[in-house]
Amino acid sequence: MDFTRNLYGTSLSLLTDLYQLTMAYGYWKSGRAEQQAVFHLYFRKNPFEGGYAVCAGLEYAVHFLRNLKFSDNDIEYLTSLRNAKGDELFDLDFIDYLRNLRFTCNVEAIPEGTVVFPNEPLIRVSGPLLQAQLIETPLLNFLNFQTLIATKAARITEAAQGDLVMEFGMRRAQGVDGSLSATRAAFIGGVKATSNVMAGELFDIPVKGTHAHSWIMAFANEEEAFEKYAEAFPHDSVFLVDTFDTLEGVKNAIKVARKMRESGSELFGIRLDSGDLAYLSIEARKLLDEAGFPKVNIVASNDLDENLIASLKQQGAKINSWGIGTQLVTAFDQPALGGVYKLGALQDEKGQWQYKLKLSEQLVKTSTPGVQQVRRFLDGHGKFVADMIYNEAENLPENLKIVHPLDITKQKPIAAGTPSEDLLQPIFKNGQLVYCLPALPEIQQRTQQQLQALDPSIRRFLNPHTYPVGLEATLHQLKTDLILKFRHLK
Amino acid sequence: MDFTRNLYGTSLSLLTDLYQLTMAYGYWKSGRAEQQAVFHLYFRKNPFEGGYAVCAGLEYAVHFLRNLKFSDNDIEYLTSLRNAKGDELFDLDFIDYLRNLRFTCNVEAIPEGTVVFPNEPLIRVSGPLLQAQLIETPLLNFLNFQTLIATKAARITEAAQGDLVMEFGMRRAQGVDGSLSATRAAFIGGVKATSNVMAGELFDIPVKGTHAHSWIMAFANEEEAFEKYAEAFPHDSVFLVDTFDTLEGVKNAIKVARKMRESGSELFGIRLDSGDLAYLSIEARKLLDEAGFPKVNIVASNDLDENLIASLKQQGAKINSWGIGTQLVTAFDQPALGGVYKLGALQDEKGQWQYKLKLSEQLVKTSTPGVQQVRRFLDGHGKFVADMIYNEAENLPENLKIVHPLDITKQKPIAAGTPSEDLLQPIFKNGQLVYCLPALPEIQQRTQQQLQALDPSIRRFLNPHTYPVGLEATLHQLKTDLILKFRHLK
């Protein structure tokens, strides 16, 4: 389902920074609008001090690009803009150019749910300079946020060791879409259900939820509140037990669970939302087991993240279901991924690629030139062993070697015949969608398979091992030469 | 303009947590759907270790509530939900109830752009229990995020001491709406322009922006790139000077500025996006001034926030315009405001209010009962001196006294005749909008007036003075009595 068309009643083509449009105008005016260009979208550092990221957001980008067309309203707004002198900011001929603009770029991308690493292009856009530049901001908006949240969800799911993890964060999310697309990305990362009903409808994600403290407060006492809830939901009740006193709440839940059993139904679970979750879950489990309710689930919520879950597991907490809110949907400890979008090459009049890079005093911020592809090498068991960023516009040498982007002394030869796959796949050809968008559960499954192919030392939270990602040696040389050339020109 | 109706093509009525709907079903089934209830939305702690917050998000809430009505699609989705046994989760009679549901609550709220403090109700909803509960999640989503960002923007604007502050954060924002509503809230907090073209169109906020590093890289050299840009924008050019070497870039900018002057236009500014902004801006200013360009603006960007701006000001940086991205739109150092929505009172069969609170082992998390209003007291110069949370359902005593919510020994008598105003204003009466939504520039102006009425010691970033907010003494007594009653009942 094209949920962006469904969700947004308006054109999203103005969802960009003004400087994309002023540059577009400049390229159009200087006759360079149609010059062929290649841009790459990538990030420089794994989020959360982790060892990997999980790529997400491509489906939003696809819907955005399919519908890219300035509407009459968009055109009217752009025509209304004024420069510092009070004159039209843009020539009317340029406005006409935009009115007739249709997306004609090639787009390659790494499928959602793929494990990715710093410096790897997640999306490559090739086509007319004006168009390829224009879409920078929305692509970054979609990919940065959803990759961040999918990665957070993968970490949380790993900490939960197979327990059910649910996303409960709408109330603290950053706006409507900060909630909806976070839910989608969390599902990609491994979360199995959400409290977000609209995300449930839009993305076909299972929805979960029972009652709040206010439900308890609305009745004369806790026991009556539980009873009334069980009458409405005899098979799905999860009682929130901490409104007054948690363990007393568990006892009240047991009383009602007994009555439910007499009338032929079973209590599904209890939820702990405050206090010492390790102690309280262990005590609650004892009370439930002793009363003959060993199958009643214990759900925990309350500002949880992967580190707290891991700590609770270590303390032997008897929790088998986790509701994760703020920390997940805002990626609280690092609420932005610093993805960037950089020009890698421009075609000259003869159709030759001119390689481009952005210099920086820090090598880590200097971009990589070329028309980049990522090749992932695998061992005999399908485990990932190294990734190579290479220039598709040139022939590869016979003997492959990857070089660390920041440390030329770290080099890794790749044995001939090592199994491999290229990660960037065709999404648009000349503006036409050529990619079949996978269903969300398939993406979730892909994430799990990808994570399994990653050594546990790379998945761990504290000081993870660094997965080897290098530039193919001739690309590394090209980059070094270009940097030296620019420095020499100064 | 109703931008939610304009922006979203679909009904937002499912934008809520499932437990709001399961509770709704429970209330409906137990015959309590129409029982009159009062809820308050408030936060417990100022964001960013600051001394205040700036209220924002009400307009989104208004549009949401005006359009609250389950669409055919919504109803179809709710009908499709199944319980653990595979049967319909909700009775069809309840689905019919939802289909015919119209919003009939009273809503009072503190206008956007008002300076607010912990424990003060920002919104009060009174009406049928089912409806008042249902809207908890979207109200929290809108108010939490926009209040957070408006507050961040107010702090950044304060640090910039009257310089132009622009919002540049779309690429790192949390989704589409995490960008759009952040821009709106940033404008409320004092930001004067945005790079976000769609926010410009939707909210009528001035848009700004010139060019990226890729513009420079697309030309043979920096000077040519500047020239071409100036041809397109003779009166609005801000040259990004750090693509290769910042001070060389300034010299190239000056060369082009001279040519512009010869052809009758003036360079508007240069932008620094990396390196030591204090040193580079001082050197750039010297170069520009010596070359006869004292009016060329110096814009800075690059992961700035209020603390970095304050530090740069202290170092004598010659920056007079600030582009703020990630740190502003994600509120990076605290990406969520922990606002909550709690039941304060329920009407019994006789029409009497039964006061309600949620207990917690921590007093700070125990909610306040009543039908709350906030009265703000002012001194003879219109400065804010103290806020009093009181129960509108009871008569006020003749001699007013406020009591600190967490420390009964901190009490403050209010002299008779102290000028005051009640902050919560009527927004909906019986579901009908009775509030005239102010235009965004008016809200921005209100924020500035409110901040001026606040002692500077409360506005400072490090260890701000605590503004006095207390419970009116009889409300404090009511709360204490209720807590003791519940504890005794155990």
XYZ file of C-alpha atoms in Angstrom, chain A residues 6-27 29-30 32 35 39 60 73-74 77-78 81-85 87 89-90 129 133 136-138 140-142 144-145 148-149 168-181 194-201 205 207-220 224 228-229 231-233 235-236 242-246 248 268 271 274 302 326 329-340 342-344 346 356-361 365 367 486 490, chain B residues 6-27 29-30 32 35 39 60 73-74 77-78 81-85 87 89-90 129 133 136-138 140-142 144-145 148-149 168-181 194-201 205 207-220 224 228-229 231-233 235-236 242-246 248 268 271 274 302 326 329-340 342-344 346 356-361 365 367 486 490:
268
model
C -2.885 7.416 1.711
C -1.664 9.301 4.753
C -0.825 12.646 3.221
C -3.558 14.390 1.305
C -1.138 16.898 -0.114
C 1.898 16.735 -2.386
C 5.124 16.179 -0.455
C 7.279 17.651 -3.223
C 8.038 20.767 -1.174
C 9.358 18.557 1.624
C 12.904 19.762 1.051
C 15.313 22.499 2.062
C 15.010 25.768 0.189
C 18.662 25.515 -0.834
C 17.829 22.466 -2.956
C 15.498 24.709 -4.955
C 17.877 27.659 -5.117
C 20.641 25.321 -6.301
C 18.176 23.835 -8.792
C 17.540 27.328 -10.081
C 21.267 27.999 -10.288
C 21.906 24.758 -12.204
C 20.227 29.064 -15.092
C 23.829 28.010 -15.754
C 23.730 22.397 -15.949
C 24.340 17.215 -16.387
C 25.205 11.091 -5.242
C 9.034 5.948 2.214
C -0.403 24.558 -4.892
C 3.345 23.922 -4.766
C 3.744 28.874 -3.364
C 7.077 28.865 -5.199
C 8.534 33.659 -2.931
C 10.422 36.957 -3.020
C 14.103 37.874 -2.910
C 15.734 40.509 -0.691
C 14.654 43.225 -3.125
C 11.130 40.697 -6.608
C 12.894 34.751 -6.227
C 12.589 32.475 -9.285
C 22.140 17.063 -11.441
C 20.263 17.224 -5.767
C 18.636 15.025 -0.869
C 16.685 16.304 2.128
C 13.636 14.005 2.064
C 17.958 11.855 4.419
C 14.872 12.510 6.541
C 13.392 9.062 5.797
C 18.254 8.716 8.902
C 15.283 8.327 11.209
C 18.143 4.848 13.632
C 14.948 3.330 15.045
C 4.300 1.785 23.243
C 5.834 5.184 22.456
C 3.308 7.363 20.607
C 2.727 9.795 23.460
C 6.406 10.800 23.590
C 7.185 10.518 19.876
C 8.315 13.486 17.801
C 5.060 14.334 16.044
C 2.539 12.258 14.116
C 4.988 10.747 11.685
C 7.697 10.541 14.351
C 5.296 8.044 15.853
C 4.064 6.240 12.721
C 7.387 5.771 10.981
C 2.523 -1.851 18.789
C 0.032 0.164 20.811
C -0.268 2.560 17.845
C -3.631 1.804 16.223
C -3.040 3.975 13.168
C 0.327 2.302 12.516
C -1.493 -0.998 12.917
C -3.929 0.016 10.188
C 1.309 -4.456 12.373
C -1.809 -3.932 17.881
C -1.719 -4.577 21.615
C -2.808 -2.812 24.760
C -5.092 -3.184 27.731
C -5.691 -0.433 30.296
C -4.131 2.544 32.078
C -4.013 3.608 35.714
C -7.037 5.812 35.051
C -9.120 2.669 34.458
C -8.359 1.537 38.001
C -9.001 4.998 39.408
C -12.398 5.132 37.718
C -13.739 2.264 39.860
C -14.385 1.968 43.605
C -13.744 -4.191 40.831
C -14.978 -5.117 34.901
C -12.039 -5.286 32.542
C -15.885 -8.925 31.634
C -15.035 -6.906 28.537
C -11.949 -8.960 27.602
C -9.323 -13.787 26.894
C -6.999 -10.785 26.480
C 0.855 -0.943 40.361
C -1.762 1.790 40.800
C -1.710 1.567 44.614
C 0.744 -1.145 45.696
C 2.212 -3.596 43.226
C -1.290 -6.117 46.627
C -3.570 -13.397 29.996
C 1.774 -5.460 33.798
C 6.961 1.225 38.214
C 8.599 2.138 32.343
C 10.183 6.769 24.725
C 10.625 5.764 19.369
C 12.905 8.749 19.999
C 16.154 6.732 20.191
C 16.558 8.713 23.378
C 20.292 8.255 23.902
C 21.057 9.334 20.337
C 18.011 10.859 18.683
C 19.548 11.468 15.244
C 21.660 9.522 12.804
C 24.080 11.800 11.014
C 23.543 10.495 7.493
C 24.826 12.689 4.645
C 27.456 13.615 -1.175
C 28.342 14.114 -4.806
C 30.638 11.339 -6.047
C 29.811 14.355 -12.565
C 34.296 14.503 -6.913
C 34.870 14.705 -3.208
C 34.270 17.122 -0.370
C 37.452 17.877 1.554
C 37.549 18.311 5.302
C 40.304 18.842 7.795
C 34.455 13.839 6.996
C 33.701 12.056 1.165
C 43.183 19.510 -3.996
C 45.770 25.481 -2.450
C -4.744 19.807 4.488
C -1.677 17.711 5.242
C -3.269 14.410 6.103
C -5.574 12.906 3.531
C -6.840 10.363 5.978
C -8.710 10.470 9.278
C -6.360 10.738 12.264
C -8.936 9.297 14.656
C -6.998 6.038 14.999
C -3.934 8.020 16.083
C -4.129 6.635 19.598
C -2.995 3.728 21.726
C -5.088 0.578 21.487
C -5.647 0.665 25.251
C -7.652 3.857 24.854
C -10.046 1.863 22.676
C -10.086 -1.217 24.892
C -10.804 1.011 27.903
C -13.473 2.762 25.845
C -15.030 -0.613 25.184
C -14.827 -1.482 28.886
C -16.451 1.795 29.910
C -19.797 -2.253 28.404
C -19.938 -1.382 32.096
C -19.814 4.232 32.325
C -19.886 9.392 33.233
C -8.378 14.895 33.001
C -2.662 20.584 16.311
C -11.930 2.908 6.923
C -11.299 3.342 10.642
C -10.156 -1.691 10.611
C -11.575 -1.781 14.156
C -9.408 -6.762 15.068
C -9.466 -10.155 16.771
C -8.968 -11.293 20.347
C -6.705 -14.127 21.551
C -9.425 -16.655 20.633
C -13.157 -13.737 17.718
C -12.223 -7.940 19.738
C -15.155 -5.500 19.949
C -15.233 9.433 30.448
C -9.849 9.090 27.868
C -5.067 11.132 25.768
C -2.417 9.817 23.383
C -2.716 12.291 20.492
C 0.270 14.067 24.591
C 1.965 13.491 21.232
C 1.236 17.043 20.029
C 4.930 16.951 24.472
C 6.871 17.400 21.262
C 9.810 20.581 23.962
C 10.916 22.211 20.698
C 17.826 23.938 9.202
C 17.032 20.498 10.653
C 14.772 18.566 8.259
C 17.393 16.026 7.213
C 17.903 14.811 10.781
C 14.338 15.245 12.036
C 12.256 12.317 13.269
C 10.069 11.761 10.223
C 7.972 14.068 8.065
C 5.942 15.538 10.868
C 8.915 15.467 13.244
C 10.265 18.023 10.796
C 7.105 20.043 10.055
C 5.822 20.396 13.593
C 13.400 27.891 8.189
C 14.992 25.924 5.365
C 11.871 23.707 5.321
C 9.897 24.731 2.225
C 6.817 22.703 3.090
C 6.676 24.208 6.584
C 7.034 27.570 4.892
C 3.981 26.841 2.783
C 7.058 30.895 7.908
C 12.093 30.270 4.112
C 15.858 30.697 3.770
C 18.718 28.846 2.203
C 21.402 29.181 -0.413
C 23.695 26.339 -1.455
C 25.484 23.196 -0.287
C 29.050 21.926 -0.685
C 27.898 19.946 -3.711
C 27.246 23.253 -5.534
C 30.913 24.137 -5.184
C 32.027 20.643 -6.168
C 29.919 20.789 -9.326
C 32.054 23.610 -10.770
C 35.697 23.750 -11.863
C 33.384 30.004 -10.565
C 27.425 31.301 -11.001
C 25.462 31.428 -7.794
C 24.292 35.322 -11.299
C 21.207 33.411 -10.168
C 20.769 35.329 -6.893
C 20.678 40.042 -3.955
C 20.375 36.940 -1.765
C 34.504 25.947 3.794
C 34.454 23.356 1.009
C 38.252 23.367 0.592
C 39.785 25.877 3.025
C 37.656 28.373 4.909
C 40.747 30.891 1.138
C 24.411 39.155 1.341
C 28.383 30.746 5.747
C 33.003 23.560 9.988
C 27.338 22.866 12.301
C 19.731 18.556 14.598
C 14.536 19.809 15.759
C 15.266 16.663 17.777
C 15.977 18.482 21.071
C 19.061 16.312 20.982
C 20.080 16.535 24.634
C 16.567 15.603 25.792
C 14.472 14.337 22.901
C 11.222 13.814 24.818
C 9.158 15.755 27.324
C 7.553 13.421 29.831
C 4.070 14.937 29.803
C 1.280 12.840 31.319
C -4.222 12.045 34.596
C -7.743 11.664 35.906
C -8.536 14.389 38.468
C -15.275 11.749 38.318
C -9.137 11.046 42.056
C -5.388 10.640 42.157
C -2.796 8.120 41.081
C -0.555 7.099 43.961
C 3.127 6.460 43.573
C 5.899 5.626 45.983
C 4.714 11.010 40.511
C -1.066 13.133 40.582
C -5.452 5.425 50.265
C -4.049 -0.787 52.394
